[in-house]
Coordinates of C-alpha atoms and ligand atoms in Angstrom, one line a residue:
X1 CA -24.3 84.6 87.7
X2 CA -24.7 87.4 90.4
X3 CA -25.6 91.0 89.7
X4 CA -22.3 91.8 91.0
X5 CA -20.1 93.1 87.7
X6 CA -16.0 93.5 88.1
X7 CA -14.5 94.9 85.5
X8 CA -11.6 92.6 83.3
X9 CA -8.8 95.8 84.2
X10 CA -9.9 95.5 88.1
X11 CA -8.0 92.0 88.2
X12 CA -5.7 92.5 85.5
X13 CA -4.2 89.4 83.3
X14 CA -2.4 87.7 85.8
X15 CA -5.2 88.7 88.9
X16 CA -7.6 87.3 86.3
X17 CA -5.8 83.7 86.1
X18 CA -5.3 83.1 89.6
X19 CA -8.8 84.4 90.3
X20 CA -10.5 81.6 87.9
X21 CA -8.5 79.3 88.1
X22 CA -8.3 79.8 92.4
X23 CA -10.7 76.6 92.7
X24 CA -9.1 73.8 90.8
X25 CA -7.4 71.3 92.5
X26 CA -4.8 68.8 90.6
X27 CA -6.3 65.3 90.8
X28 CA -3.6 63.0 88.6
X29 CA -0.5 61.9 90.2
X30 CA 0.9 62.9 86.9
X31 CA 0.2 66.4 86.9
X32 CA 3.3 67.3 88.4
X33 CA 3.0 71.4 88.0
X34 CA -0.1 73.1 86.4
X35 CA -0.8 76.3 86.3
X36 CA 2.2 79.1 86.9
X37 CA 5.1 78.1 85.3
X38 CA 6.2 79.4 81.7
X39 CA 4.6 75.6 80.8
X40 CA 2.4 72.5 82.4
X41 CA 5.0 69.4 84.2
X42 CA 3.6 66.2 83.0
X43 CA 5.5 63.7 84.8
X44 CA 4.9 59.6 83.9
X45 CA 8.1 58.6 84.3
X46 CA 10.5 59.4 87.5
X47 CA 13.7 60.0 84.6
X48 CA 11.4 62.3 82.6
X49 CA 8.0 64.6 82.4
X50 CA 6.3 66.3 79.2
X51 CA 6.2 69.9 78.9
X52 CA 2.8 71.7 77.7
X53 CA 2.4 75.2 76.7
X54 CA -0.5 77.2 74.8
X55 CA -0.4 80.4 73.7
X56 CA -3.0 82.9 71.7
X57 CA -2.5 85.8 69.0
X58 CA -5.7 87.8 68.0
X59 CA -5.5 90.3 64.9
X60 CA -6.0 93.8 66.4
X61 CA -4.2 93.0 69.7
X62 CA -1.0 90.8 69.1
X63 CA -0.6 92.0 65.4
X64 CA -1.7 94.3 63.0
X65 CA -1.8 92.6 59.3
X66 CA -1.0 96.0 58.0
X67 CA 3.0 95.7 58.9
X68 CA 3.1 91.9 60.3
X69 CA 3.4 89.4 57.0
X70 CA 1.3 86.2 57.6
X71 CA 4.3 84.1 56.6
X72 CA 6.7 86.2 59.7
X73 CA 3.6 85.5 62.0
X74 CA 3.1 81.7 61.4
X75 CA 6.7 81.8 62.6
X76 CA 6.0 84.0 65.7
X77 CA 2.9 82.1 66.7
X78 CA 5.5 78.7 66.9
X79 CA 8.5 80.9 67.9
X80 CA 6.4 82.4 71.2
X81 CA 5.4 78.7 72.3
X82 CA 8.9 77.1 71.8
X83 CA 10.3 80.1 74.1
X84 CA 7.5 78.6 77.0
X85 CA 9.3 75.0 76.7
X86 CA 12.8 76.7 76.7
X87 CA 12.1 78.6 79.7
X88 CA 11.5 75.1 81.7
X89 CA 15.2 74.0 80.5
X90 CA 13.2 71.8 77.7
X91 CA 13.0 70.8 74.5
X92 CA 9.9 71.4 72.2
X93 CA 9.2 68.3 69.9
X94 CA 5.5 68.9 68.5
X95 CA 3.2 71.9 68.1
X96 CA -0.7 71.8 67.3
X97 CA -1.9 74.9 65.5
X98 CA -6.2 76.2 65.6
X99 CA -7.5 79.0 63.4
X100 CA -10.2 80.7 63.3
X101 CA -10.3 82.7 60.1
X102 CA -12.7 85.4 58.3
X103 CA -14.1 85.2 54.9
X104 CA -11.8 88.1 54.1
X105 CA -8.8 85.7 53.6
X106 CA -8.1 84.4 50.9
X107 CA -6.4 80.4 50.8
X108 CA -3.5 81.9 49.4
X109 CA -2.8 84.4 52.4
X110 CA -3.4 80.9 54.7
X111 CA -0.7 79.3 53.0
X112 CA 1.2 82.6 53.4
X113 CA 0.7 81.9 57.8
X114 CA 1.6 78.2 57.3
X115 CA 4.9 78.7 55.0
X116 CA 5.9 80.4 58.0
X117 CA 4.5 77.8 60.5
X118 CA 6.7 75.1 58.4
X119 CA 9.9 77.3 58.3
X120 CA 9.6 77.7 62.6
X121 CA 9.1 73.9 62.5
X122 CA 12.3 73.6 60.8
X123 CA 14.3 75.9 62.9
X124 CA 12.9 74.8 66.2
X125 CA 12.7 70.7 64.7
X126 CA 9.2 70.6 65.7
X127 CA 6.5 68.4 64.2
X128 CA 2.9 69.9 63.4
X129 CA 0.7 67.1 65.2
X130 CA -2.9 68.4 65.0
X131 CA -5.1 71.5 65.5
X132 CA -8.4 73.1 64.6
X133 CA -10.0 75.5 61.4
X134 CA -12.8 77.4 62.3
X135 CA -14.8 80.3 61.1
X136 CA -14.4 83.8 62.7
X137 CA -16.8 86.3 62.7
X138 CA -14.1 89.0 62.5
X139 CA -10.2 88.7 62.3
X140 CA -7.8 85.8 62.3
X141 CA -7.1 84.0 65.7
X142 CA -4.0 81.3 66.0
X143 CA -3.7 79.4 68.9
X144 CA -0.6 77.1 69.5
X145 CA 0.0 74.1 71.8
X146 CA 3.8 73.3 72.0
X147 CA 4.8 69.9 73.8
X148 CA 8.1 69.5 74.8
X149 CA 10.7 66.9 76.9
X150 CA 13.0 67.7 79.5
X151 CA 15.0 65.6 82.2
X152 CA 13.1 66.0 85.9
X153 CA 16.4 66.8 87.4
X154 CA 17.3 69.4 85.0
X155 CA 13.8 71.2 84.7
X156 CA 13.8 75.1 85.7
X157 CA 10.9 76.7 87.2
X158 CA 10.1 80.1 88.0
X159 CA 10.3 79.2 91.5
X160 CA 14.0 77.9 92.2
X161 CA 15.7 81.3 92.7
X162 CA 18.0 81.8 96.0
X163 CA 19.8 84.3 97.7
X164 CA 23.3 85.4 96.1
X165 CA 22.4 84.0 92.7
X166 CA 23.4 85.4 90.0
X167 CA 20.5 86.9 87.7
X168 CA 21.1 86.5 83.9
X169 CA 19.9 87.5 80.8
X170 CA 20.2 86.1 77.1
X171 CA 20.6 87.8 74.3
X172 CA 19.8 91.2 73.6
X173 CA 16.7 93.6 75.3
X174 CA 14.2 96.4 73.9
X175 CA 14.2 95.4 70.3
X176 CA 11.0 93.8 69.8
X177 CA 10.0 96.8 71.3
X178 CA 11.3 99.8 69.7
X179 CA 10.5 97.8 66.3
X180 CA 7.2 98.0 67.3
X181 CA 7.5 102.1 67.5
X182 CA 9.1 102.0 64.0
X183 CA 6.4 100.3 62.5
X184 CA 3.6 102.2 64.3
X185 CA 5.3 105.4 63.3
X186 CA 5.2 103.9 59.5
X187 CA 2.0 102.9 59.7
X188 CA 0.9 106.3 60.6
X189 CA 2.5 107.8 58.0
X190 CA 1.0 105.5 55.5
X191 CA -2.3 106.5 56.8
X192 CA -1.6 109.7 56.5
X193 CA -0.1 109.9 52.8
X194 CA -0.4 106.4 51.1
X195 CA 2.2 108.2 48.7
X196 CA 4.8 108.0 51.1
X197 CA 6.7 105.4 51.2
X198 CA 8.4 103.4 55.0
X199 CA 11.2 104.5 55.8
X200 CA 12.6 101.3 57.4
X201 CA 16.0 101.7 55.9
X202 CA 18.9 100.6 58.8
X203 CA 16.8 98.8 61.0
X204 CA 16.8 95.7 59.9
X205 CA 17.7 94.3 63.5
X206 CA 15.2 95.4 65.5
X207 CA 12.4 95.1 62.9
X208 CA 13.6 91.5 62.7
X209 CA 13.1 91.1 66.6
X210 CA 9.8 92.4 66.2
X211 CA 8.3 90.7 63.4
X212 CA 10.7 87.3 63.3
X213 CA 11.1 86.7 66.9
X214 CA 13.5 83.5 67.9
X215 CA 13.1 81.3 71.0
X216 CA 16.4 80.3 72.1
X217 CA 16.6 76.8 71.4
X218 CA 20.3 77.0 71.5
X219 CA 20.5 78.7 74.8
X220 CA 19.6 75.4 76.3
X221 CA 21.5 73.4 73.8
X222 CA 24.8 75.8 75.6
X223 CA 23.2 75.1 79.0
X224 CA 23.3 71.6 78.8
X225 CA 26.9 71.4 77.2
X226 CA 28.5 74.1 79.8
X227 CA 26.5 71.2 82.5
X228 CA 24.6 74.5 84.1
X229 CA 21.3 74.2 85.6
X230 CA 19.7 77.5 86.2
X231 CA 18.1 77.6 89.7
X232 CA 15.1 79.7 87.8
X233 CA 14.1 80.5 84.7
X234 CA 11.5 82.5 82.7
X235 CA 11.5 83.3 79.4
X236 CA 11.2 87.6 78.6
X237 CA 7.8 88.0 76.9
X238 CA 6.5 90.8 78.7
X239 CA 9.5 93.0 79.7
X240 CA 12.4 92.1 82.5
X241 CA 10.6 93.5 85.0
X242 CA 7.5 92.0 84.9
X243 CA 9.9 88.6 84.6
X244 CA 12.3 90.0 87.4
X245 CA 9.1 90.5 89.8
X246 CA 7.1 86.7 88.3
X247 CA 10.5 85.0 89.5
X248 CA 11.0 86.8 92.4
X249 CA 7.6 86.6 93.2
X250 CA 7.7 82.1 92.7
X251 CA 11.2 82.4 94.2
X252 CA 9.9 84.4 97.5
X253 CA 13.4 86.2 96.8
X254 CA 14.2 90.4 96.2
X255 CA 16.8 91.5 93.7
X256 CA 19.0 94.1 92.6
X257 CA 19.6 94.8 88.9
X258 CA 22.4 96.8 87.2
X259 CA 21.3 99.6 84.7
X260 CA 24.5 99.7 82.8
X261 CA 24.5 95.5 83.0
X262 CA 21.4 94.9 81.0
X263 CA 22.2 94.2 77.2
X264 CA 20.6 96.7 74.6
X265 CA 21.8 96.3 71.3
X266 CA 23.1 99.6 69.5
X267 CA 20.2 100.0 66.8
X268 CA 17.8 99.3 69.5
X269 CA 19.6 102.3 71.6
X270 CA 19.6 104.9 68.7
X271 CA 16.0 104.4 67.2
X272 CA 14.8 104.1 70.8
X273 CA 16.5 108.0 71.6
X274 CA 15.4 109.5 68.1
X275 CA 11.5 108.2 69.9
X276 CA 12.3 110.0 73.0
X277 CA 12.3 106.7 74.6
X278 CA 15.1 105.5 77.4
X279 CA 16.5 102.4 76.1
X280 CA 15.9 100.9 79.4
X281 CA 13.0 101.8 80.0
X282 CA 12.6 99.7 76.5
X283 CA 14.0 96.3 77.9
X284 CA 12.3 96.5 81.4
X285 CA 9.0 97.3 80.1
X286 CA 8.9 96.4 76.0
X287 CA 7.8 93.0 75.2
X288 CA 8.1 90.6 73.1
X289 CA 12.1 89.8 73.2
X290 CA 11.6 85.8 74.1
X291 CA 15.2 86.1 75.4
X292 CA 15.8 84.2 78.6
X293 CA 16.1 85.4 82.2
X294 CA 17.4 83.1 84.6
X295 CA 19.4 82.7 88.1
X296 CA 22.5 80.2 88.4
X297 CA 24.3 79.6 91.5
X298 CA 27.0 81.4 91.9
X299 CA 29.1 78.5 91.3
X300 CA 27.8 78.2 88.4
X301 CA 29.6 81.7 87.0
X302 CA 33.0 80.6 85.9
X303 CA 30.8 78.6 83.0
X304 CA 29.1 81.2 81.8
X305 CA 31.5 84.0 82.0
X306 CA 32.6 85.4 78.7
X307 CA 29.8 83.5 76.9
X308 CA 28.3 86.3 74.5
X309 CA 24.6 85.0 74.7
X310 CA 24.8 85.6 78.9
X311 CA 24.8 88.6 81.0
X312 CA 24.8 89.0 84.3
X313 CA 22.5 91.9 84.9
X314 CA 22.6 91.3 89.0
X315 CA 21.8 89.0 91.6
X316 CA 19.0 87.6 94.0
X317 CA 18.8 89.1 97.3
X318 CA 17.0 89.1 100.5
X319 CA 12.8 89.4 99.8
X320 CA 12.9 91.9 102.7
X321 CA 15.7 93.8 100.5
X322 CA 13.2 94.4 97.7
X323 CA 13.9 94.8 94.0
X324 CA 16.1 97.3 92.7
X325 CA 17.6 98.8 89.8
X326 CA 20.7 100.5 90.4
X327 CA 22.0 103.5 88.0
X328 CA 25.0 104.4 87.0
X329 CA 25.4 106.8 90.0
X330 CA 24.8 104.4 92.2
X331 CA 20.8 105.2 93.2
X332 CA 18.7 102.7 93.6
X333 CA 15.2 102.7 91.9
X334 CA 12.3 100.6 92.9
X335 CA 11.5 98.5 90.0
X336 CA 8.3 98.8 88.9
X337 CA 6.5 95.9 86.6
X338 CA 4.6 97.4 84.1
X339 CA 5.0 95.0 81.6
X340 CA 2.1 94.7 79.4
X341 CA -1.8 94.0 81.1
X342 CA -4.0 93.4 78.2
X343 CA -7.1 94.5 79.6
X344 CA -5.7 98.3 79.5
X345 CA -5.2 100.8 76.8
Ligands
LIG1 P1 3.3 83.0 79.6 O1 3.4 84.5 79.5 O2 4.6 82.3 80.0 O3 2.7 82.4 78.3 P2 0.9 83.4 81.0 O4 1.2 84.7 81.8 O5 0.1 83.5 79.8 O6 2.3 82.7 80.7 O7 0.2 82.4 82.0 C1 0.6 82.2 83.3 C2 0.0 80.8 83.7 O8 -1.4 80.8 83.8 C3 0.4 79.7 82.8 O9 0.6 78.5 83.6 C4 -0.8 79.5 82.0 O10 -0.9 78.1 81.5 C5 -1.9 79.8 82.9 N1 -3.2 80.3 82.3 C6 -3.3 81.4 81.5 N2 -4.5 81.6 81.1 C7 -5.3 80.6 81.6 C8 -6.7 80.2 81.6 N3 -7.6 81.0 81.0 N4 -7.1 79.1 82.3 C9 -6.1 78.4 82.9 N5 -4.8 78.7 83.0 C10 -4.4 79.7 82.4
LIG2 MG1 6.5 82.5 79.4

């Protein structure tokens, strides 16, 4: 190692990937995409490839045990990795699950995090394969592997987008988020005055997007039954625009977006004005929805149209055209991707 010293927040996450990973080169016929996509291309077959995805939660930075139950984030932890599969048009079959846990838990509180594992495994029909235990120092760690199946001719990568599609988002946006406010704001309390209760009454929803996340299995099961094959697709962990800019970014491809388009859910709306918050600024910047954003060719629009888990929030432009929101009045706003870097406060 040099005497040279960068600092983590200098390259950022995604600055960080490409730099260390910058010097790999793919040697197996068989590793069809690696790094970049929402999950690895396997491909052994010409009909078919396997889908590989791994992601990481770390107490202190993607939870707090304080408001998140172990049993809600055993089903997050499988939940956030089935989302990767979905976002290439798959479908997840088997998860492997490591832990690295502190003395401070008890094997009761582990069998808290793995009744939720084994309820995700039922929702998202997913079979625990394998894994690793291991001792930490400090704090609980789960890291997830999901593997997953799709079609070559129907898988969706980040980097299929074209001009005049239509963009299109699932679900609702800015829940996950302003449930995380909710509970800060609790927690805050409770550290304050132990005597006073949470007052979590009427937010059931978006407590429930922040704490019981779903990935949309049955987005893809609609997909495949309305015979649409996105151009692109990503799935919405980090805020729409960090996705809007990732795809646009794979696609080569600008956009314009449509401020009164993008769907916010009513609760998410009202709790995020009583925080002083912009509901929009909540979807393009929150994180954690694991809805899905993807393009379709215009074609493609009489099938979706009316379907109440699709909105079309806008379509792919020009690159040269940039990417834009545009307001109510008609102004257009440069979007920004803040999204979340996790080497900054
Ligand atoms: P997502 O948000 O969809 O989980 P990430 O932003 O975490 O995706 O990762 C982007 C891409 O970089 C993925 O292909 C992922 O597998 C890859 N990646 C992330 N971290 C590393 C790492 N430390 N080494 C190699 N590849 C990585
Ligand atoms: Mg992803």
């Amino acid at each position: 190692m040099s005497e040279k010293r960068t600092e983590l927040e200098q390259l950022g996450e995604f600055g960080l990937i490409d730099h260390l990973t910058e010097k790999f080169e793919n040697k197996q016929s068989s590793t069809s995409t690696g790094i970049g996509d929402d999950s690895a291309v396997i491909s052994h077959s010409k009909d078919e490839s396997m889908l590989i995805s791994t992601d990481m939660l770390i107490e202190g930075v993607h939870f707090n045990l304080m408001y998140m139950p172990l049993k809600h984030l055993g089903y997050k932890a499988i939940a956030v990795n089935v989302s990767d599969i979905c976002a290439m048009n798959g479908v997840a079959e088997q998860i492997t699950v490591s832990i690295a846990v502190s003395s401070r838990f008890p094997v009761e509180a582990l069998e808290e995090l793995y009744d939720g594992i084994r309820a995700a495994c039922d929702t998202f029909n997913v079979d625990l394969v394998g894994g690793d235990t291991t001792s930490s120092l400090s704090g609980l760690m789960i890291s997830v592997t999901a593997v997953g199946r799709a079609k070559n001719d129907v898988i969706t990568y980040r980097s299929g987008a074209k001009e005049h599609d239509l963009l299109v988002a699932t679900g609702d946006l800015g829940g996950a988020y302003v449930g995380l406010q909710l509970l800060e704001r609790e927690k805050q309390v409770f550290e304050a005055n132990a005597a006073i209760q949470p007052d979590l009454d009427g937010h059931d929803y978006i407590l429930q997007r922040q704490l019981k996340p779903e990935a949309r299995i049955d987005v893809i099961k609609f997909l495949k039954e309305l015979d649409v094959v996105p151009t692109s697709m990503i799935d919405i962990s980090d805020g729409l625009a960090s996705e809007i800019f990732h795809i646009c970014k794979s696609s080569d491809v600008g956009c314009k977006i449509y401020d009164e388009k993008i769907p916010i859910d009513t609760e998410t709306s009202m709790t995020a004005i009583d925080f002083n918050l912009n509901p929009i600024t909540c979807a393009l910047n929150g994180g954690e929805d694991y809805e899905l954003l993807f393009t379709i060719s215009q074609d493609d629009f009489e099938k979706i149209k009316g379907n109440p888990h699709m909105t079309v929030i806008g379509h792919i432009t020009d690159k040269a055209a940039g990417k834009y929101l545009i307001d109510k009045q008609g102004a257009a706003i440069e979007l920004q991707a803040q999204g979340w870097n996790h080497f900054e406060e």
